[in-house]
mmCIF file of C-alpha atoms (C1' of nucleotides) and ligand atoms in Angstrom:
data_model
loop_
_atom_site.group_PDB
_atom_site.id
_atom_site.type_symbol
_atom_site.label_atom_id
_atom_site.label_comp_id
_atom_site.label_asym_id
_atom_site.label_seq_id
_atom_site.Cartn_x
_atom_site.Cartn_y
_atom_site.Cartn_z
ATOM 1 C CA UNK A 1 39.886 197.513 134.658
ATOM 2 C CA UNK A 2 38.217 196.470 137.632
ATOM 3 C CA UNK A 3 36.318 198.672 140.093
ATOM 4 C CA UNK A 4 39.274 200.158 141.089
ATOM 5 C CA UNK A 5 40.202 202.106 138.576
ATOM 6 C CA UNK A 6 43.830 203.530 137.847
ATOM 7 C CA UNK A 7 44.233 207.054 136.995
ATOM 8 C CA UNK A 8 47.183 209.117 137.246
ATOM 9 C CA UNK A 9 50.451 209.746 135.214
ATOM 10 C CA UNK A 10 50.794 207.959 132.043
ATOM 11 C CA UNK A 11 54.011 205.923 133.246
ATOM 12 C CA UNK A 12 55.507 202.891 130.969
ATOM 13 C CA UNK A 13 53.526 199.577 130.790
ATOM 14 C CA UNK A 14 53.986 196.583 131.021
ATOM 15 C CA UNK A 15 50.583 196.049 129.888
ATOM 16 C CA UNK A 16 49.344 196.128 125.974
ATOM 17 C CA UNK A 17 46.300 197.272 124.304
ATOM 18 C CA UNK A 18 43.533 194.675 125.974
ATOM 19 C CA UNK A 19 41.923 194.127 122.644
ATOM 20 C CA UNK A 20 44.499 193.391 120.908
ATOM 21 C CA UNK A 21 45.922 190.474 124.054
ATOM 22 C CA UNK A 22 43.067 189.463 124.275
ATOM 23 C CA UNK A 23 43.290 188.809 120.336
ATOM 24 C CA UNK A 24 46.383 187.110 120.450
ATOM 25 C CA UNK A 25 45.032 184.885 123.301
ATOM 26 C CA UNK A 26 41.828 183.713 121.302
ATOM 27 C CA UNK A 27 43.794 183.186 118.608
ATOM 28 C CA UNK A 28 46.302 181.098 120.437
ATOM 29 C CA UNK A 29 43.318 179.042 122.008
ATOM 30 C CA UNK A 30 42.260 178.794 118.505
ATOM 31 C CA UNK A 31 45.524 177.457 117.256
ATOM 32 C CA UNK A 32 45.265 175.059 120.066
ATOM 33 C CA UNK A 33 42.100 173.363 118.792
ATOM 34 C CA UNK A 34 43.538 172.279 115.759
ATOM 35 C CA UNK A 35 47.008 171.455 116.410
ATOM 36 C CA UNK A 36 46.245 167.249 116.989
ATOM 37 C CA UNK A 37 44.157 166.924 114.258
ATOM 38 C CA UNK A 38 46.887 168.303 111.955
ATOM 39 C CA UNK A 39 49.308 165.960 113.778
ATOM 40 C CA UNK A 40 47.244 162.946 112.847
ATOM 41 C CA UNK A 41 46.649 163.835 109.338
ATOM 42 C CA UNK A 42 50.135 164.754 108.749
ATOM 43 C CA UNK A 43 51.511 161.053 110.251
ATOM 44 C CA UNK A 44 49.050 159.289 108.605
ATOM 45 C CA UNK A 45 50.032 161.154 105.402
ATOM 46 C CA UNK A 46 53.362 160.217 105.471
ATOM 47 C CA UNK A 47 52.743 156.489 106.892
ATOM 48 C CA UNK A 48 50.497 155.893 103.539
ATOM 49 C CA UNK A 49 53.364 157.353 101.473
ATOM 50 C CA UNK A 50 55.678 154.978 103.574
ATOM 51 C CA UNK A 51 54.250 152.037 103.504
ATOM 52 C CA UNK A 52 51.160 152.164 101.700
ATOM 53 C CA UNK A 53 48.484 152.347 104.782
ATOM 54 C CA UNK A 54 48.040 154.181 108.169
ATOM 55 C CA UNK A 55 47.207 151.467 110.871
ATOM 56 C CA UNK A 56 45.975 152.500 114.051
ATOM 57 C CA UNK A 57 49.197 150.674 116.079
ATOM 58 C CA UNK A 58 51.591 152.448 114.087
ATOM 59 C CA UNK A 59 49.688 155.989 114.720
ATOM 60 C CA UNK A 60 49.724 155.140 118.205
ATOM 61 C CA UNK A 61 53.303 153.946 118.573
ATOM 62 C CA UNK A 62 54.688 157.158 116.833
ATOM 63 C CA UNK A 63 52.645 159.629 118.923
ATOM 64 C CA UNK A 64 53.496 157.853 122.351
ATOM 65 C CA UNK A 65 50.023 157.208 122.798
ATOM 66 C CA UNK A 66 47.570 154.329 123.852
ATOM 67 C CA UNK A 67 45.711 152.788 120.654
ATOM 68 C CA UNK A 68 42.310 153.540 122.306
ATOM 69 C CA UNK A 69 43.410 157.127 122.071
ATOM 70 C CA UNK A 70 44.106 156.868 118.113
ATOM 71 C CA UNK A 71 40.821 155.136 117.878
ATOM 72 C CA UNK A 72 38.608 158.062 119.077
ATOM 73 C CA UNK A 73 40.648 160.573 117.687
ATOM 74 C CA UNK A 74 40.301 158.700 114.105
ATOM 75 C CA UNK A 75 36.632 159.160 114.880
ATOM 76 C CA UNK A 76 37.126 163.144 115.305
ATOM 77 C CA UNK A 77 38.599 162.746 111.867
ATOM 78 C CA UNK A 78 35.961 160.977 110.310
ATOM 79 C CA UNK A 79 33.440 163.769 111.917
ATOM 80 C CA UNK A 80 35.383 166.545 110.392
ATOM 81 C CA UNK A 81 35.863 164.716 106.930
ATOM 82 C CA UNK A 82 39.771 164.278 106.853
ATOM 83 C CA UNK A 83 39.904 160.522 106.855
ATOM 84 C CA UNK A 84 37.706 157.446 105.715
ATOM 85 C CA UNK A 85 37.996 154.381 107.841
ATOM 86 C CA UNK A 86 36.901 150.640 106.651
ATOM 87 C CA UNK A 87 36.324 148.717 110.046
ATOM 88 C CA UNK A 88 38.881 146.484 110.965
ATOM 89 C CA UNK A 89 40.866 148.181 107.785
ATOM 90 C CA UNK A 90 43.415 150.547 107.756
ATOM 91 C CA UNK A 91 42.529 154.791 107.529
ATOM 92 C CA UNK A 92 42.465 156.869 104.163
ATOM 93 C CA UNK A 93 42.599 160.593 103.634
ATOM 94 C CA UNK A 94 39.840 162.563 101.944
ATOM 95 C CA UNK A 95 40.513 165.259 99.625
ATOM 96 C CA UNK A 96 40.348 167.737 102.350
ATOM 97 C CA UNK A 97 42.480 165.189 104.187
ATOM 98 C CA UNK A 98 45.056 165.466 101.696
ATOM 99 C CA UNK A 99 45.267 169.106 100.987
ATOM 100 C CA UNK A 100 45.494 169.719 104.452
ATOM 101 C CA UNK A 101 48.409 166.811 104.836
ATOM 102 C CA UNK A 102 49.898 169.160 102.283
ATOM 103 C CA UNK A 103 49.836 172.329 104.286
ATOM 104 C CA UNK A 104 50.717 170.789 107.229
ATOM 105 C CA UNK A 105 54.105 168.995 106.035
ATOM 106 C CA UNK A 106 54.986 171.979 103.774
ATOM 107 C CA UNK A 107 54.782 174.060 106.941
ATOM 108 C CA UNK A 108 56.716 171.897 109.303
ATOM 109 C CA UNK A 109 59.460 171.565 106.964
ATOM 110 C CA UNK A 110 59.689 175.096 106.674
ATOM 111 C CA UNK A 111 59.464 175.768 110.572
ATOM 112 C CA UNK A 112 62.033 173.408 110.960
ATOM 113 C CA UNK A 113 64.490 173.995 108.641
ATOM 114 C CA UNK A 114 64.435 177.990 109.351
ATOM 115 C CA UNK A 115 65.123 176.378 112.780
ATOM 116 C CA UNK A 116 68.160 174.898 111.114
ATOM 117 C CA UNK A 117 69.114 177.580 109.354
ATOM 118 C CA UNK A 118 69.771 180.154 112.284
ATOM 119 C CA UNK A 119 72.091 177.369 114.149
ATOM 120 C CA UNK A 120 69.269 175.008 116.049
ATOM 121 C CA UNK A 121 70.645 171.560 116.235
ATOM 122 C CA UNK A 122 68.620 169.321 114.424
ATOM 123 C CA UNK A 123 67.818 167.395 117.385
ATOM 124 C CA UNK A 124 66.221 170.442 118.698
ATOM 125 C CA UNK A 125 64.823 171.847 115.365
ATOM 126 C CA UNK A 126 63.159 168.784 114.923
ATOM 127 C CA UNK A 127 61.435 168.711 118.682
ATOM 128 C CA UNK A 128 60.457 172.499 119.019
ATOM 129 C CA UNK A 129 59.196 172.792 115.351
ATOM 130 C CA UNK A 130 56.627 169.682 116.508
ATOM 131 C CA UNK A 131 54.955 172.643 118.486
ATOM 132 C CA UNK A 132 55.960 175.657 117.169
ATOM 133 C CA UNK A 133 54.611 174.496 113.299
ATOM 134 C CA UNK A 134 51.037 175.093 114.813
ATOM 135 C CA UNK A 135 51.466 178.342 115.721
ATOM 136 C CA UNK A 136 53.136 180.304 112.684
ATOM 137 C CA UNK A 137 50.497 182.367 110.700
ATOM 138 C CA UNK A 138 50.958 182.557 106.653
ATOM 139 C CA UNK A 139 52.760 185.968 107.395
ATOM 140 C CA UNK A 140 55.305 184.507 109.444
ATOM 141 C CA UNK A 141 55.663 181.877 107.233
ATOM 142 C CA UNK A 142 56.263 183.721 104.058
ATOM 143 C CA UNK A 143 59.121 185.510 106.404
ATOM 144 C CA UNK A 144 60.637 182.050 107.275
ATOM 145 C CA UNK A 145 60.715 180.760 103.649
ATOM 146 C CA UNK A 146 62.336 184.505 102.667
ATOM 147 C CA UNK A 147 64.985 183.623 104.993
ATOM 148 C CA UNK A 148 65.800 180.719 104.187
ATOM 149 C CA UNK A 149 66.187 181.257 100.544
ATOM 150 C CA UNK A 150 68.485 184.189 101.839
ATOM 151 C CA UNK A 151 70.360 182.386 103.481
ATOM 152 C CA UNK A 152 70.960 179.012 101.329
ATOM 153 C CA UNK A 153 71.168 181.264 98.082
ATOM 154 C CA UNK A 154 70.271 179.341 94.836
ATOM 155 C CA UNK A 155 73.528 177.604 93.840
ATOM 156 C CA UNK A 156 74.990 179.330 90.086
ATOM 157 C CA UNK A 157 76.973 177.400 87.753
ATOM 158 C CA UNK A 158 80.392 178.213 87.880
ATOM 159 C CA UNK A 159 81.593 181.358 86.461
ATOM 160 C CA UNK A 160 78.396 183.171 87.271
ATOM 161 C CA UNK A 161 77.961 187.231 85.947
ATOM 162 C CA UNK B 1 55.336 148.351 112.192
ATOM 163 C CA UNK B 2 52.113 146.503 112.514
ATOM 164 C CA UNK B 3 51.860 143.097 111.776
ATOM 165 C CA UNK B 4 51.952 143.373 107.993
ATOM 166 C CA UNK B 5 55.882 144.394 108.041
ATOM 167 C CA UNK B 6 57.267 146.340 104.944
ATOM 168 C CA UNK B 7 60.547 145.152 103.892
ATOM 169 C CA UNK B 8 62.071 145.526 100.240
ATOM 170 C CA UNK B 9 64.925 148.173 98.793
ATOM 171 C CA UNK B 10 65.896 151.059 101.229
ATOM 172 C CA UNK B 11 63.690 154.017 99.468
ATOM 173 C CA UNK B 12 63.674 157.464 100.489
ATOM 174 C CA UNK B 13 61.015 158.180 103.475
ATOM 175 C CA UNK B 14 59.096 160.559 104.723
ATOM 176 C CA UNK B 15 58.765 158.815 107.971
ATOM 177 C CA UNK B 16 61.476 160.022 110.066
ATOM 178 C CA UNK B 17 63.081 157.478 113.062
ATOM 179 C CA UNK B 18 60.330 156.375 114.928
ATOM 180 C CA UNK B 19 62.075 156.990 118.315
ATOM 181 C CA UNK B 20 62.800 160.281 117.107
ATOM 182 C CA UNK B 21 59.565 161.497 116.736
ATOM 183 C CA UNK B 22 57.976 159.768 119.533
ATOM 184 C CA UNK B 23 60.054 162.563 121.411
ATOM 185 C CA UNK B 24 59.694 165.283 119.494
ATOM 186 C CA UNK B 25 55.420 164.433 120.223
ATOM 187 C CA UNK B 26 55.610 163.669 123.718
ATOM 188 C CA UNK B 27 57.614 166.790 124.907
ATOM 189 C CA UNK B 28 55.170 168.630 122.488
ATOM 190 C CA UNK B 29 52.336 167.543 124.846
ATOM 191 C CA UNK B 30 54.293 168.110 127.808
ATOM 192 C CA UNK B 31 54.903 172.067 126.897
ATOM 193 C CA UNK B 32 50.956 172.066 126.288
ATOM 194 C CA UNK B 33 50.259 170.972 129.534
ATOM 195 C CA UNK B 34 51.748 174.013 131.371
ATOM 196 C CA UNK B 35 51.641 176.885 128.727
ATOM 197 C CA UNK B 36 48.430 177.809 129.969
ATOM 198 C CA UNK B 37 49.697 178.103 133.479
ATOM 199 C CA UNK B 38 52.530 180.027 132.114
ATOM 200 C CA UNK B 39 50.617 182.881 130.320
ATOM 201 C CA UNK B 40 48.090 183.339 133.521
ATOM 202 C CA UNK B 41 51.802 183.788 135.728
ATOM 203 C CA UNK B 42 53.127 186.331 133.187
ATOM 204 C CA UNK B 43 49.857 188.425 133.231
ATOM 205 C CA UNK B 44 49.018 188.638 136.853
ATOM 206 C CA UNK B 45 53.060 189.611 136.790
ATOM 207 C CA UNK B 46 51.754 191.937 134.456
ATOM 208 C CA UNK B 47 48.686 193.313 136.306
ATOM 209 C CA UNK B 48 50.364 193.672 139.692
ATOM 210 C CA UNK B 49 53.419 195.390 138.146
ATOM 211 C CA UNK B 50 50.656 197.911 136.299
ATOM 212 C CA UNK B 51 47.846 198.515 138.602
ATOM 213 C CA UNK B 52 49.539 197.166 141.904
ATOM 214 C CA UNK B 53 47.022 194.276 141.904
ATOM 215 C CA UNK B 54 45.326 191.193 139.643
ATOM 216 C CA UNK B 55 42.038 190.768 139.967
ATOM 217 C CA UNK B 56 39.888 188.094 138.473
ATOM 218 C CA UNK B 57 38.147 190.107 136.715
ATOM 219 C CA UNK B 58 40.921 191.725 134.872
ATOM 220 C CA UNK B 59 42.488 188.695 134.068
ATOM 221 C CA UNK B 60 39.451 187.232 132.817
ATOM 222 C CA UNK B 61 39.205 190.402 130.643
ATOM 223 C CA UNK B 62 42.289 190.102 129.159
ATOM 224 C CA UNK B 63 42.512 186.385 128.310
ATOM 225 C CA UNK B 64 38.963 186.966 127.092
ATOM 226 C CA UNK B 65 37.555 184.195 128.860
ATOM 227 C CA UNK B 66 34.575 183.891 131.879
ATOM 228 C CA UNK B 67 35.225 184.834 135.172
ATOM 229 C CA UNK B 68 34.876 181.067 136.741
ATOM 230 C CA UNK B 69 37.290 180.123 133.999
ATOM 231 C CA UNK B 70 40.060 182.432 135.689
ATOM 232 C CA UNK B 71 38.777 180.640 139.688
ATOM 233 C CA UNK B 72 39.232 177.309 138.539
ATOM 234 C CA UNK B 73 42.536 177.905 137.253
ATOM 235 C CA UNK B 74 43.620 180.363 139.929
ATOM 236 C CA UNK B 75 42.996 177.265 141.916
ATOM 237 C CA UNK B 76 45.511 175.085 139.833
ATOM 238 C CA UNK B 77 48.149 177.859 140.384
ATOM 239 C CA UNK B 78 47.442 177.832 144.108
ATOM 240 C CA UNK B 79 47.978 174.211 143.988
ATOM 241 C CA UNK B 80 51.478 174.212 142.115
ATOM 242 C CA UNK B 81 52.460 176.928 144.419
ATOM 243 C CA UNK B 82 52.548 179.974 141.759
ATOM 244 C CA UNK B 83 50.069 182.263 143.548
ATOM 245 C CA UNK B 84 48.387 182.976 146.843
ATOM 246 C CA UNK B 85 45.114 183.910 147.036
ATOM 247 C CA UNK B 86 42.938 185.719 150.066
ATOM 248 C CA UNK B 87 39.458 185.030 149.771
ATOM 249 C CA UNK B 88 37.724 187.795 147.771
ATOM 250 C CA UNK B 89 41.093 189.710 147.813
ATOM 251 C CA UNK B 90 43.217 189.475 144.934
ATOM 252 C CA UNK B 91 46.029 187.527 143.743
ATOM 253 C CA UNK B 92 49.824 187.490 145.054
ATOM 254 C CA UNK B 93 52.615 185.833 143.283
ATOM 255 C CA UNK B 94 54.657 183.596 145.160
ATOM 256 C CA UNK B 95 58.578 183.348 144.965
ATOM 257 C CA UNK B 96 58.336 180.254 142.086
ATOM 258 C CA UNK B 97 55.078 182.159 141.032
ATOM 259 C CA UNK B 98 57.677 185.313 140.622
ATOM 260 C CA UNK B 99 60.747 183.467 138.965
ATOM 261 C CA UNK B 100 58.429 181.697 136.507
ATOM 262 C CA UNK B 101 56.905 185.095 135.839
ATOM 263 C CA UNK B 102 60.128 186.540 134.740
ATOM 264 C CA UNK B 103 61.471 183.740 132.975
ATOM 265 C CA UNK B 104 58.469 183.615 130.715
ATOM 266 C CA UNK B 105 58.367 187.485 130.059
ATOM 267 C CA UNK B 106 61.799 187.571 128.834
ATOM 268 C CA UNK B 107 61.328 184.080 126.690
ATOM 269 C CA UNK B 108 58.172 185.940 125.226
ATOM 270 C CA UNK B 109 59.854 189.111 124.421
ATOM 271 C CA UNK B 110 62.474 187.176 122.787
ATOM 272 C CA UNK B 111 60.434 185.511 120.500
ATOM 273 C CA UNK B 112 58.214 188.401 119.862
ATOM 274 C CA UNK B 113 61.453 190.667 119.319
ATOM 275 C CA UNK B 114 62.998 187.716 116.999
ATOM 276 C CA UNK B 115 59.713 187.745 114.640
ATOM 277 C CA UNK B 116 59.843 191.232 114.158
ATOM 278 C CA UNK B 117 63.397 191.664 113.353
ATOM 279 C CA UNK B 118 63.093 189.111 110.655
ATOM 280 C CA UNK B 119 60.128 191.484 109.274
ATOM 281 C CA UNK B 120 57.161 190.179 110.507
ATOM 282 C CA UNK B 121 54.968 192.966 111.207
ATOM 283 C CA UNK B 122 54.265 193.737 115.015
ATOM 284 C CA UNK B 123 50.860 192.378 115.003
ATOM 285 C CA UNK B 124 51.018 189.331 113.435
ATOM 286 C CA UNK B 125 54.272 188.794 116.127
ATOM 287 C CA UNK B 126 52.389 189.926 118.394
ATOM 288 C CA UNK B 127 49.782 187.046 117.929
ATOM 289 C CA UNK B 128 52.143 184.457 116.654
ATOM 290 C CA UNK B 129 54.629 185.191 119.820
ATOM 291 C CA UNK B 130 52.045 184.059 122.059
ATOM 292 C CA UNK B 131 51.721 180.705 120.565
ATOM 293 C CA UNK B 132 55.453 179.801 120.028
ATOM 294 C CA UNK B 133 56.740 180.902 123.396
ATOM 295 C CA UNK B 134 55.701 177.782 124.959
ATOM 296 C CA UNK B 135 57.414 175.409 122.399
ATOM 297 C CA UNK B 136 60.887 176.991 122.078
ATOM 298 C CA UNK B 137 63.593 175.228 123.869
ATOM 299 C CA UNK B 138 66.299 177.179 125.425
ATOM 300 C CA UNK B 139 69.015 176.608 123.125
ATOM 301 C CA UNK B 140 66.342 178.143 120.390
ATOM 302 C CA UNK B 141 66.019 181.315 122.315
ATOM 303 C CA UNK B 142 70.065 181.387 122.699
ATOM 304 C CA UNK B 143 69.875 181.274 118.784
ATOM 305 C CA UNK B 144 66.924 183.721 118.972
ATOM 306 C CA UNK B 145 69.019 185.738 120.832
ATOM 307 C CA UNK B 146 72.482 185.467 118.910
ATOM 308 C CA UNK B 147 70.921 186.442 115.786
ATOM 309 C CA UNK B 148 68.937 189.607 117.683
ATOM 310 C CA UNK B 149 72.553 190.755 118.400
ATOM 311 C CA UNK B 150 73.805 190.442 114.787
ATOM 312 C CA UNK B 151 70.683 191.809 113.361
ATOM 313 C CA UNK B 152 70.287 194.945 115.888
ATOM 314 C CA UNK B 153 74.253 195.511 116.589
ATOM 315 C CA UNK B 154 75.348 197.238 119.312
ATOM 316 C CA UNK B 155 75.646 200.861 118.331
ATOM 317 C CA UNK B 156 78.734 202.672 118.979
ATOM 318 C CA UNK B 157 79.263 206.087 119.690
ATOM 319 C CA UNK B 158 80.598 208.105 116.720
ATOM 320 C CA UNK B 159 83.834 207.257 114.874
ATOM 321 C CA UNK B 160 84.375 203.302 115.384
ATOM 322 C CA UNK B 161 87.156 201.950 114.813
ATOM 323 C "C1'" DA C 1 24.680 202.090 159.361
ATOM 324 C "C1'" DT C 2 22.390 200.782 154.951
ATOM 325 C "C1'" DT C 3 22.408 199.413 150.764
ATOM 326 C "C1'" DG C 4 23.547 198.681 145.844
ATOM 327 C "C1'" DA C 5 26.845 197.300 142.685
ATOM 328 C "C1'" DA C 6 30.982 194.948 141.615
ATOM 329 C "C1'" DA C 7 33.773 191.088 142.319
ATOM 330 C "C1'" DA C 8 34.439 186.397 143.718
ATOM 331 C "C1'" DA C 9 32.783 181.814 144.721
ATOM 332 C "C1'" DT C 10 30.198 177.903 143.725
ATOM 333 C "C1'" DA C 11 27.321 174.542 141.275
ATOM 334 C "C1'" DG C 12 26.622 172.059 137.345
ATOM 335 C "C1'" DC C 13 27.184 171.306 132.598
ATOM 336 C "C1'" DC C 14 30.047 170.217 128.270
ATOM 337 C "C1'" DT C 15 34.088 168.744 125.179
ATOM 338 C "C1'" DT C 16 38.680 167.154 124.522
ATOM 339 C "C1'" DG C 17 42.261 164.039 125.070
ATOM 340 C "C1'" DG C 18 44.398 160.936 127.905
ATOM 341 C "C1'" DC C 19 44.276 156.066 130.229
ATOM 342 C "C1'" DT C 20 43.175 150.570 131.268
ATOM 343 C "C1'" DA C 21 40.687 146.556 130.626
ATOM 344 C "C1'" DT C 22 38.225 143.767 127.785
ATOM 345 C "C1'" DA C 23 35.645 142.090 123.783
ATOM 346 C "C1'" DC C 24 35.582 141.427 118.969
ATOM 347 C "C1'" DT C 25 37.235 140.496 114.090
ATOM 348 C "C1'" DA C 26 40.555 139.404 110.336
ATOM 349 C "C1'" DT C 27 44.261 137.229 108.891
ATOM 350 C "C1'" DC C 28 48.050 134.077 108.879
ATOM 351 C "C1'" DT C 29 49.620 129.479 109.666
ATOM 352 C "C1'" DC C 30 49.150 124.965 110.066
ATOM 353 C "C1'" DG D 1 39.006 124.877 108.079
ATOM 354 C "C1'" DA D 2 40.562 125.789 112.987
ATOM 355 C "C1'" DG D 3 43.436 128.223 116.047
ATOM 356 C "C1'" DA D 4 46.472 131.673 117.395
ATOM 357 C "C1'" DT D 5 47.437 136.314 117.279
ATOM 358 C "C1'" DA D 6 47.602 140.914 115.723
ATOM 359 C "C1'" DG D 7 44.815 144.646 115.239
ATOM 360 C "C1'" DT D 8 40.467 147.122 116.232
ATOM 361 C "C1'" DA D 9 36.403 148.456 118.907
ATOM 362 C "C1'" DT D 10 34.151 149.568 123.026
ATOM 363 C "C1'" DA D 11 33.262 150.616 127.849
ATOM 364 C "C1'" DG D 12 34.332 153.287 131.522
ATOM 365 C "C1'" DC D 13 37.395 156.080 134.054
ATOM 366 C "C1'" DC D 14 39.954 160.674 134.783
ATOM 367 C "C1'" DA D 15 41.746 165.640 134.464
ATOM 368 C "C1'" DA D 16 41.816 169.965 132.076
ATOM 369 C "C1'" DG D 17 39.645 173.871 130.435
ATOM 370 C "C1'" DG D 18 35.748 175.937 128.678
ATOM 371 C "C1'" DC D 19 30.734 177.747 129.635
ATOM 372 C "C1'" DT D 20 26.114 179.778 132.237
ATOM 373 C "C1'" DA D 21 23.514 180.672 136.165
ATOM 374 C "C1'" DT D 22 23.392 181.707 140.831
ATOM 375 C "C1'" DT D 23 24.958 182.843 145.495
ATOM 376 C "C1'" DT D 24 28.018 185.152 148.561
ATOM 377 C "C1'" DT D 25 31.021 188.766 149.941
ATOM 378 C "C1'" DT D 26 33.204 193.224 149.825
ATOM 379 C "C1'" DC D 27 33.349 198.006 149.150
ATOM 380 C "C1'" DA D 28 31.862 202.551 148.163
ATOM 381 C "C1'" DA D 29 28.427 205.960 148.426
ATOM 382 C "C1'" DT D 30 24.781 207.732 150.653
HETATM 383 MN MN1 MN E 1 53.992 168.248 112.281
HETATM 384 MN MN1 MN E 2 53.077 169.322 115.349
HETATM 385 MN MN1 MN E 3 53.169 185.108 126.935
HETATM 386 MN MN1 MN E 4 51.572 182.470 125.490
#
DNA sequence: ATTGAAAAATAGCCTTGGCTATACTATCTC
DNA sequence: GAGATAGTATAGCCAAGGCTATTTTTCAAT
């Protein structure tokens, strides 16, 4: 604490252990960082699969953003080795562009589906899981997907034991 | 699509409806826009209600950032009318400053409260809380809540009916 | 009252992620 | 093959949110 320092009776807190906030909040700022670039990989991931090639229109035009904007982001790509670019030719993903279009569609389905599967509309699901996805660790994930495979059990054949 | 259209038999996507996810992106970079602005108002909320005041210092402490970092931003939540600020004297919330403070309290505890209870550990909520808060919608904290109310019932006193 | 230390303010820098306007290239069509 | 046009690149602007270094002010202790 400041200068002023608080003694006195322990009373309730609203306050929590400063290291560990101030872990949560560096990790959040962390999470922050990376959240785009999994965005772009992810769309142009699923634009290839579509319709065989990610152009830099139909990036922009899905994110609600100006193409200039896709442009230097693409280049932020190339700089951390997700994507190749041919000039004037569409984008392709790296290996590491791949794996991580991997991990990043795996985990928004799961996000959005546990969404689903506690009574979120889909309309909603579908919107908050765009944000939340970024911010669920492996832990909470694993908790999602146990969930969910409570809570759609694994169909039996009829006449089951 | 860009110029090279895709047309041929209706197969199964991965693209979801363009419109669709336009949305789901744009509000997505509308909640990032304030979510900064809404942790600073929930810890000077915290602060005051602890040590009577927030001082720069502290908050810079607990968000783990530099002190200029915190002035610069105080100055944005002068600006949208969250705080009030006497020079070299510490921070007061204002009425919105106060209402936006409480909202986001209770939205975090919900979502910290909701991990937990489907058994993520307290840290790991803890951290993960502090992300997602800013992306969930209000009818995903009413489910947040419903199922906090099934999961934790309220207990009766001895010999229910 | 002085003064030393803590807190706040300010200056100046950087990166990221937006934008518009404009220039360039590839490709399709004739 | 020459244009027209769709798509891409580039230049230049802005705001937000970080940082360090330095100055200014307050406050507490002598
Ligand atoms: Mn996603
Ligand atoms: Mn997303
Ligand atoms: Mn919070
Ligand atoms: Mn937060």
């Amino acid at each position: 604490m400041s200068k002023h320092e608080k003694i006195g009776p322990e009373v309730e807190s609203s306050l929590i252990n400063a290291d560990a906030q101030v872990e949560s909040f560096r990790q959040t700022r962390n999470n922050r960082r990376t959240e785009l670039v999994e965005d772009y990989v992810e769309l142009i991931a699923d634009l290839i699969e579509d319709g065989g090639e990610a152009r830099q229109v139909d990036i922009a035009q899905r994110l609600g953003v100006a193409q200039p904007t896709v442009a230097k982001m693409l280049k932020r790509l190339i700089s951390e080795g997700y994507i190749q670019q041919r000039r004037y030719r569409g984008i392709f993903l790296t290996e590491a562009g791949q794996k991580l279009a991997e991990l990043c569609r795996e985990r928004h389905h799961i996000v959005e589906s546990f969404l689903c599967s506690i009574g979120v509309s889909p309309e909603t699901a579908r919107i908050d899981a765009e944000g939340m996805e970024h911010h669920a660790s492996a832990e909470t994930l694993e908790a999602f997907k146990a969930f969910l495979a409570r809570a759609t059990p694994p169909r039996r054949v009829a006449g089951q034991a």
